[in-house]
Amino acid sequence: CLSDWSSDVCSSDLGLLEIYNELGQKLMIFQINQPQQELNIAALKKGIYIVNIVSGKSRKLAKLIKI
């Protein structure tokens, strides 16, 4: 699984992780190909973002706060 908070988003094809700003604009997209993977979000400014994790037929939304 991608992490404890997204344990319900699991499959052999781990999928995509997308990051959106509060206006719904897609800012970043990552191909997830490992159960644990580091993602470089250094280009994001401080703020609140929406993370969309898509794996097979499952989808998980989460809030990301960068400080």
mmCIF file of C-alpha atoms in Angstrom:
data_model
loop_
_atom_site.group_PDB
_atom_site.id
_atom_site.type_symbol
_atom_site.label_atom_id
_atom_site.label_comp_id
_atom_site.label_asym_id
_atom_site.label_seq_id
_atom_site.Cartn_x
_atom_site.Cartn_y
_atom_site.Cartn_z
ATOM 1 C CA CYS A 1 0.000 0.000 0.000
ATOM 2 C CA LEU A 2 1.092 3.598 -0.427
ATOM 3 C CA SER A 3 1.009 4.368 3.306
ATOM 4 C CA ASP A 4 -1.008 3.746 6.452
ATOM 5 C CA TRP A 5 -3.555 6.494 5.666
ATOM 6 C CA SER A 6 -4.195 5.117 2.187
ATOM 7 C CA SER A 7 -4.085 1.414 2.964
ATOM 8 C CA ASP A 8 -7.354 0.913 1.122
ATOM 9 C CA VAL A 9 -5.685 2.020 -2.140
ATOM 10 C CA CYS A 10 -3.672 -1.052 -3.047
ATOM 11 C CA SER A 11 -3.165 -3.212 -6.105
ATOM 12 C CA SER A 12 -0.399 -4.748 -8.139
ATOM 13 C CA ASP A 13 -0.549 -1.599 -10.309
ATOM 14 C CA LEU A 14 0.010 1.107 -7.694
ATOM 15 C CA GLY A 15 -1.120 3.955 -9.945
ATOM 16 C CA LEU A 16 -0.882 7.733 -9.844
ATOM 17 C CA LEU A 17 -0.653 10.481 -7.268
ATOM 18 C CA GLU A 18 -1.862 13.923 -8.367
ATOM 19 C CA ILE A 19 -1.498 17.184 -6.457
ATOM 20 C CA TYR A 20 -4.002 20.010 -6.967
ATOM 21 C CA ASN A 21 -4.126 23.546 -5.578
ATOM 22 C CA GLU A 22 -7.228 24.902 -3.827
ATOM 23 C CA LEU A 23 -8.579 26.139 -7.176
ATOM 24 C CA GLY A 24 -8.547 22.610 -8.577
ATOM 25 C CA GLN A 25 -5.588 23.155 -10.903
ATOM 26 C CA LYS A 26 -3.386 20.084 -11.319
ATOM 27 C CA LEU A 27 0.146 21.043 -10.282
ATOM 28 C CA MET A 28 2.019 17.732 -10.164
ATOM 29 C CA ILE A 29 1.537 14.126 -11.144
ATOM 30 C CA PHE A 30 3.625 11.171 -10.022
ATOM 31 C CA GLN A 31 3.645 7.573 -11.238
ATOM 32 C CA ILE A 32 3.640 5.347 -8.164
ATOM 33 C CA ASN A 33 5.585 2.181 -8.848
ATOM 34 C CA GLN A 34 6.737 1.147 -5.363
ATOM 35 C CA PRO A 35 4.852 0.530 -2.102
ATOM 36 C CA GLN A 36 6.950 3.284 -0.472
ATOM 37 C CA GLN A 37 8.257 6.074 -2.646
ATOM 38 C CA GLU A 38 9.720 9.519 -1.996
ATOM 39 C CA LEU A 39 8.135 12.362 -3.936
ATOM 40 C CA ASN A 40 9.871 15.673 -4.535
ATOM 41 C CA ILE A 41 7.414 18.476 -3.760
ATOM 42 C CA ALA A 42 10.068 21.156 -3.243
ATOM 43 C CA ALA A 43 8.562 23.227 -6.073
ATOM 44 C CA LEU A 44 5.313 23.669 -4.122
ATOM 45 C CA LYS A 45 4.938 26.838 -2.074
ATOM 46 C CA LYS A 46 3.647 26.787 1.491
ATOM 47 C CA GLY A 47 -0.066 26.136 1.479
ATOM 48 C CA ILE A 48 -2.871 23.617 1.350
ATOM 49 C CA TYR A 49 -3.151 21.097 -1.470
ATOM 50 C CA ILE A 50 -5.447 18.244 -2.415
ATOM 51 C CA VAL A 51 -3.814 14.884 -3.133
ATOM 52 C CA ASN A 52 -5.648 12.421 -5.379
ATOM 53 C CA ILE A 53 -4.334 8.855 -5.330
ATOM 54 C CA VAL A 54 -5.675 6.610 -8.091
ATOM 55 C CA SER A 55 -4.954 2.890 -8.071
ATOM 56 C CA GLY A 56 -6.901 0.571 -10.318
ATOM 57 C CA LYS A 57 -10.574 1.264 -9.573
ATOM 58 C CA SER A 58 -9.832 2.882 -6.189
ATOM 59 C CA ARG A 59 -9.422 6.571 -5.440
ATOM 60 C CA LYS A 60 -8.379 8.323 -2.233
ATOM 61 C CA LEU A 61 -8.414 12.077 -1.595
ATOM 62 C CA ALA A 62 -6.328 13.669 1.119
ATOM 63 C CA LYS A 63 -5.281 17.128 2.240
ATOM 64 C CA LEU A 64 -1.583 18.069 2.120
ATOM 65 C CA ILE A 65 -0.364 21.022 4.168
ATOM 66 C CA LYS A 66 3.107 22.229 3.256
ATOM 67 C CA ILE A 67 4.722 24.431 5.897
#
